[in-house]
CSV table of C-alpha atoms and ligand atoms in Angstrom, one decimal:
chain,number,residue,atom,x,y,z
A,1,MET,CA,-16.8,-252.1,151.0
A,2,LYS,CA,-13.4,-252.1,151.8
A,3,ARG,CA,-11.4,-249.8,149.5
A,4,ILE,CA,-7.8,-251.3,149.5
A,5,PRO,CA,-5.6,-248.3,150.8
A,6,VAL,CA,-2.9,-246.7,147.9
A,7,ILE,CA,0.5,-245.4,148.9
A,8,ALA,CA,2.0,-243.7,146.1
A,9,GLY,CA,5.2,-241.8,145.9
A,10,ASN,CA,5.6,-238.8,143.3
A,11,TRP,CA,9.0,-238.3,142.9
A,12,LYS,CA,8.6,-235.4,141.1
A,13,MET,CA,12.2,-234.4,139.9
A,14,TYR,CA,14.3,-235.5,141.9
A,15,LYS,CA,16.9,-238.5,142.2
A,16,THR,CA,19.8,-239.6,139.5
A,17,LYS,CA,19.6,-243.0,138.5
A,18,ASP,CA,21.8,-244.5,141.0
A,19,GLU,CA,19.8,-243.1,143.5
A,20,ALA,CA,16.8,-244.5,142.4
A,21,LEU,CA,17.7,-247.8,142.1
A,22,ALA,CA,19.2,-248.1,145.2
A,23,PHE,CA,15.8,-246.8,146.5
A,24,ILE,CA,13.7,-250.2,144.5
A,25,TYR,CA,16.7,-252.4,145.7
A,26,ALA,CA,16.1,-251.0,149.6
A,27,VAL,CA,12.0,-250.6,149.4
A,28,ASN,CA,11.3,-254.5,147.4
A,29,GLN,CA,11.7,-256.6,150.4
A,30,ASP,CA,9.5,-254.8,152.7
A,31,LEU,CA,6.6,-253.2,151.2
A,32,PRO,CA,3.0,-254.9,152.4
A,33,ALA,CA,1.1,-257.3,150.0
A,34,LYS,CA,-0.4,-255.6,147.2
A,35,GLU,CA,-3.4,-257.2,148.1
A,36,LYS,CA,-3.3,-255.3,151.6
A,37,VAL,CA,-1.6,-251.7,150.4
A,38,GLU,CA,-1.2,-250.9,146.8
A,39,THR,CA,2.0,-249.3,146.8
A,40,VAL,CA,3.0,-247.2,143.5
A,41,ILE,CA,6.3,-245.1,142.7
A,42,CYS,CA,5.7,-242.2,140.1
A,43,ALA,CA,8.7,-241.7,138.8
A,44,PRO,CA,10.5,-239.1,136.4
A,45,SER,CA,10.2,-240.5,133.2
A,46,ILE,CA,13.7,-241.6,132.4
A,47,PHE,CA,13.8,-244.2,135.2
A,48,LEU,CA,10.8,-245.6,134.4
A,49,ARG,CA,11.4,-249.1,132.6
A,50,ASP,CA,14.7,-249.5,134.9
A,51,LEU,CA,12.5,-249.3,137.6
A,52,VAL,CA,9.6,-251.6,136.1
A,53,LYS,CA,12.4,-254.2,135.8
A,54,ARG,CA,13.3,-254.5,139.4
A,55,GLN,CA,9.9,-253.5,140.9
A,56,GLY,CA,9.4,-256.8,142.5
A,57,GLU,CA,6.0,-258.5,143.2
A,58,GLU,CA,4.6,-255.8,145.6
A,59,LEU,CA,5.2,-252.3,143.8
A,60,GLY,CA,3.7,-250.6,140.8
A,61,ILE,CA,5.7,-247.9,139.0
A,62,GLY,CA,3.6,-245.4,137.9
A,63,ALA,CA,4.5,-241.6,135.3
A,64,GLN,CA,4.2,-238.3,136.6
A,65,ASN,CA,1.9,-237.5,133.4
A,66,MET,CA,1.1,-238.5,129.6
A,67,HIS,CA,-0.1,-237.1,126.6
A,68,TYR,CA,-3.9,-237.7,125.5
A,69,LEU,CA,-2.8,-238.2,121.9
A,70,ASP,CA,-1.7,-241.5,120.4
A,71,GLN,CA,1.4,-240.3,118.8
A,72,GLY,CA,2.0,-236.9,116.6
A,73,ALA,CA,4.6,-234.0,116.5
A,74,TYR,CA,4.8,-233.3,120.1
A,75,THR,CA,8.2,-232.7,121.5
A,76,GLY,CA,9.1,-233.9,124.4
A,77,GLU,CA,5.9,-235.8,125.5
A,78,LEU,CA,5.0,-239.3,125.7
A,79,SER,CA,2.0,-241.3,124.8
A,80,ALA,CA,-0.5,-243.9,127.3
A,81,LEU,CA,0.8,-246.5,124.8
A,82,MET,CA,4.6,-245.7,124.9
A,83,LEU,CA,3.8,-245.9,128.8
A,84,LYS,CA,1.8,-249.2,128.4
A,85,SER,CA,4.6,-250.8,126.4
A,86,TYR,CA,6.9,-250.4,128.9
A,87,GLY,CA,4.6,-252.0,131.8
A,88,VAL,CA,3.9,-248.8,133.6
A,89,LYS,CA,0.3,-249.4,135.4
A,90,TYR,CA,-0.2,-245.8,136.9
A,91,VAL,CA,0.0,-242.3,135.9
A,92,VAL,CA,-0.5,-239.0,137.6
A,93,ILE,CA,-2.7,-236.8,135.7
A,94,GLY,CA,-3.6,-233.1,136.4
A,95,HIS,CA,-1.5,-232.3,139.3
A,96,SER,CA,-1.1,-228.6,140.7
A,97,GLU,CA,2.1,-228.5,139.3
A,98,ARG,CA,1.6,-229.2,136.1
A,99,ARG,CA,-2.2,-227.0,136.2
A,100,ALA,CA,0.4,-224.5,137.8
A,101,TYR,CA,3.9,-224.3,135.3
A,102,TYR,CA,2.6,-226.5,131.7
A,103,ASN,CA,-0.4,-225.5,130.8
A,104,GLU,CA,-3.1,-228.6,132.4
A,105,THR,CA,-6.5,-227.7,132.3
A,106,ASP,CA,-9.4,-229.6,133.7
A,107,GLU,CA,-10.1,-230.0,129.9
A,108,THR,CA,-6.7,-231.9,129.4
A,109,VAL,CA,-7.0,-234.1,132.7
A,110,ASN,CA,-10.6,-235.4,131.0
A,111,LEU,CA,-8.6,-236.0,128.1
A,112,LYS,CA,-5.4,-237.7,129.7
A,113,LEU,CA,-8.2,-239.6,132.2
A,114,LYS,CA,-9.8,-241.5,129.4
A,115,LYS,CA,-6.6,-242.1,127.6
A,116,ALA,CA,-5.5,-243.9,130.3
A,117,ILE,CA,-8.1,-245.8,131.1
A,118,ALA,CA,-8.4,-247.1,127.3
A,119,GLU,CA,-5.2,-248.3,127.4
A,120,GLU,CA,-5.4,-249.7,131.0
A,121,ILE,CA,-3.5,-247.7,132.7
A,122,THR,CA,-4.8,-246.5,136.2
A,123,PRO,CA,-5.0,-242.8,136.4
A,124,ILE,CA,-4.0,-240.8,140.0
A,125,VAL,CA,-6.4,-237.8,139.0
A,126,CYS,CA,-5.5,-234.7,141.1
A,127,CYS,CA,-7.7,-232.1,142.4
A,128,GLY,CA,-6.7,-229.2,145.0
A,129,GLU,CA,-7.4,-225.5,145.9
A,130,SER,CA,-5.0,-222.6,146.6
A,131,LEU,CA,-5.0,-221.1,150.2
A,132,ASP,CA,-7.3,-218.2,148.9
A,133,ILE,CA,-9.9,-220.6,148.0
A,134,ARG,CA,-9.6,-222.4,151.0
A,135,GLU,CA,-9.8,-219.0,153.2
A,136,ALA,CA,-12.5,-218.1,151.0
A,137,GLY,CA,-14.9,-221.3,152.1
A,138,THR,CA,-15.2,-222.4,148.6
A,139,THR,CA,-13.0,-225.0,148.2
A,140,ASN,CA,-15.8,-227.9,148.0
A,141,ASP,CA,-17.0,-225.7,145.1
A,142,PHE,CA,-13.7,-225.6,143.7
A,143,VAL,CA,-13.0,-229.5,143.9
A,144,LYS,CA,-16.4,-230.3,142.7
A,145,VAL,CA,-15.5,-228.1,138.9
A,146,GLN,CA,-12.5,-230.4,139.1
A,147,VAL,CA,-13.9,-233.2,139.6
A,148,GLU,CA,-16.8,-232.8,137.6
A,149,ALA,CA,-15.0,-231.4,134.3
A,150,ALA,CA,-12.1,-234.6,135.2
A,151,TYR,CA,-14.9,-237.4,134.9
A,152,GLN,CA,-17.2,-235.6,132.0
A,153,ASP,CA,-18.2,-238.6,129.5
A,154,VAL,CA,-16.5,-240.8,131.5
A,155,SER,CA,-18.6,-244.1,132.4
A,156,LYS,CA,-19.2,-245.6,135.9
A,157,GLU,CA,-16.9,-248.8,134.8
A,158,GLU,CA,-14.3,-246.4,133.8
A,159,ALA,CA,-14.9,-244.5,137.1
A,160,LEU,CA,-14.4,-247.6,139.2
A,161,LYS,CA,-10.8,-248.3,137.4
A,162,THR,CA,-9.4,-244.8,138.9
A,163,ILE,CA,-7.5,-243.1,141.9
A,164,LEU,CA,-8.3,-239.5,142.9
A,165,ALA,CA,-5.9,-237.4,145.0
A,166,TYR,CA,-7.1,-234.5,146.9
A,167,GLU,CA,-4.2,-232.3,147.1
A,168,PRO,CA,-4.5,-228.4,148.6
A,169,ILE,CA,-1.9,-226.5,147.1
A,170,TRP,CA,-1.1,-224.6,149.8
A,171,ALA,CA,0.1,-228.3,152.0
A,172,ILE,CA,1.7,-229.3,149.2
A,173,GLY,CA,5.6,-229.0,150.0
A,174,THR,CA,5.0,-226.4,152.7
A,175,GLY,CA,5.3,-228.6,155.7
A,176,LYS,CA,1.6,-227.2,156.5
A,177,THR,CA,-0.7,-230.7,156.7
A,178,ALA,CA,-4.3,-230.5,156.1
A,179,THR,CA,-5.6,-231.3,159.6
A,180,PRO,CA,-7.3,-235.0,159.2
A,181,GLU,CA,-10.9,-233.4,159.5
A,182,GLN,CA,-10.2,-230.9,156.8
A,183,ALA,CA,-8.3,-233.4,154.5
A,184,ASN,CA,-11.3,-235.8,155.2
A,185,ASP,CA,-14.4,-233.7,155.1
A,186,THR,CA,-12.8,-232.1,151.5
A,187,ILE,CA,-12.6,-236.1,150.5
A,188,LYS,CA,-16.2,-236.7,151.6
A,189,ALA,CA,-17.4,-233.9,149.4
A,190,ILE,CA,-15.6,-235.4,146.8
A,191,ARG,CA,-16.8,-238.4,147.5
A,192,GLY,CA,-20.4,-236.7,147.4
A,193,VAL,CA,-19.3,-235.6,143.5
A,194,LEU,CA,-18.9,-239.0,142.6
A,195,ALA,CA,-22.3,-239.9,144.3
A,196,SER,CA,-24.2,-237.4,142.6
A,197,ILE,CA,-22.3,-238.2,138.9
A,198,TYR,CA,-23.0,-241.4,139.2
A,199,ASP,CA,-24.2,-243.1,142.1
A,200,GLN,CA,-23.2,-243.8,146.3
A,201,GLU,CA,-22.1,-247.5,145.2
A,202,THR,CA,-19.3,-246.3,142.6
A,203,ALA,CA,-18.6,-243.2,145.2
A,204,ASP,CA,-18.1,-245.5,147.7
A,205,GLN,CA,-15.7,-247.9,146.0
A,206,VAL,CA,-13.2,-245.5,144.4
A,207,ARG,CA,-10.0,-244.8,146.4
A,208,ILE,CA,-9.6,-241.1,147.2
A,209,LEU,CA,-6.2,-240.2,148.6
A,210,TYR,CA,-4.9,-236.9,150.4
A,211,GLY,CA,-1.9,-235.6,149.5
A,212,GLY,CA,0.2,-232.5,150.7
A,213,SER,CA,3.0,-232.8,153.2
A,214,VAL,CA,2.4,-236.6,154.4
A,215,LYS,CA,5.3,-237.7,156.4
A,216,PRO,CA,5.7,-240.2,159.1
A,217,ALA,CA,4.8,-238.2,161.8
A,218,ASN,CA,1.1,-237.5,160.6
A,219,VAL,CA,0.1,-240.5,158.3
A,220,ASP,CA,-1.6,-242.6,161.2
A,221,GLU,CA,-4.1,-239.9,162.0
A,222,LEU,CA,-4.9,-239.2,158.5
A,223,LEU,CA,-5.8,-242.8,157.9
A,224,ALA,CA,-7.7,-242.8,160.7
A,225,THR,CA,-10.0,-240.8,159.1
A,226,SER,CA,-13.4,-242.4,157.7
A,227,ASP,CA,-12.9,-241.4,153.9
A,228,ILE,CA,-9.0,-241.3,153.2
A,229,ASP,CA,-7.8,-244.2,151.3
A,230,GLY,CA,-4.2,-243.6,151.3
A,231,ALA,CA,-1.5,-240.7,150.6
A,232,LEU,CA,-0.2,-239.6,147.5
A,233,ILE,CA,3.5,-238.1,149.1
A,234,GLY,CA,6.5,-236.0,147.6
A,235,GLY,CA,8.9,-235.5,149.7
A,236,ALA,CA,8.7,-238.1,152.1
A,237,SER,CA,8.5,-240.8,149.4
A,238,LEU,CA,12.2,-240.1,148.3
A,239,GLN,CA,13.8,-241.9,151.1
A,240,ALA,CA,13.5,-245.6,151.2
A,241,ASP,CA,13.0,-245.9,155.3
A,242,SER,CA,10.6,-243.0,155.2
A,243,PHE,CA,8.1,-245.0,152.1
A,244,LEU,CA,8.4,-248.0,154.2
A,245,THR,CA,7.3,-246.6,156.9
A,246,LEU,CA,4.0,-244.8,154.9
A,247,ALA,CA,3.5,-247.9,153.4
A,248,ASN,CA,3.4,-250.3,156.3
A,249,ALA,CA,1.2,-248.0,158.0
A,250,ALA,CA,-1.4,-248.4,155.9
A,251,LEU,CA,-2.2,-252.0,157.3
A,252,LYS,CA,-3.5,-250.7,159.4
A,253,LYS,CA,-6.4,-248.6,157.9
B,301,13P,P1,4.6,-233.1,149.8
B,301,13P,O1,4.6,-234.5,150.1
B,301,13P,O2,6.1,-232.9,149.1
B,301,13P,O3,4.2,-231.8,150.3
B,301,13P,O4,4.4,-232.9,148.0
B,301,13P,C1,3.0,-233.6,147.6
B,301,13P,C2,2.8,-233.7,146.2
B,301,13P,O5,2.6,-232.8,145.8
B,301,13P,C3,2.2,-235.3,145.5
B,301,13P,O6,1.9,-235.1,144.8
């Protein structure tokens, strides 16, 4: 079963409106066909409407977070319904920065995942360990807990609509990439967790991305592995030429 690779940019809190628009115009013509590589930009929410309007045929637009409730007195939050009504097709859930700074927990990740699927928004569900955990040799146990919690009460059919991203915290924004072997081994272990929750066939269909200092210089070796199905990219997704290089590299997958 061939898994279509995913190249997703996470812009975090970068860019102005003009820069965001310039990026979209610069990449639109040269992105691979979405049947071959799914490309996504997860942008700050204020840009989402403008980006959706100009996204072209191949690119999908995603948010970086959402609330798990439909509405309510939650100042500063966005609901899945709001995102859906603007044509936003993806959402990053459980990024380590949100877990570290905004109180995201395994429980809220699970609630958000279920809500996103219910509103037909593809969740990109993040997991990943700190350096202490990596050095203690307990990475696989740690991500297993995160993944099992995220997929609690999620059916097999729903799980097939999700994308996972393994992002070791020590590799994010540090220039320190996990080696292809490290990333692939952990992603294999994550696939094993999905197989134990569901079955091997389901595990074999879910796309699992690697994130953490992915750039044009290292994307080929990461994507050459058996289980890494694409990348979630921060810094190197901000420039159009670099994002295009990463997206087109996935054509070789
Ligand atoms: P960098 O690619 O900047 O390391 O960021 C990775 C990331 O956090 C993507 O979500």
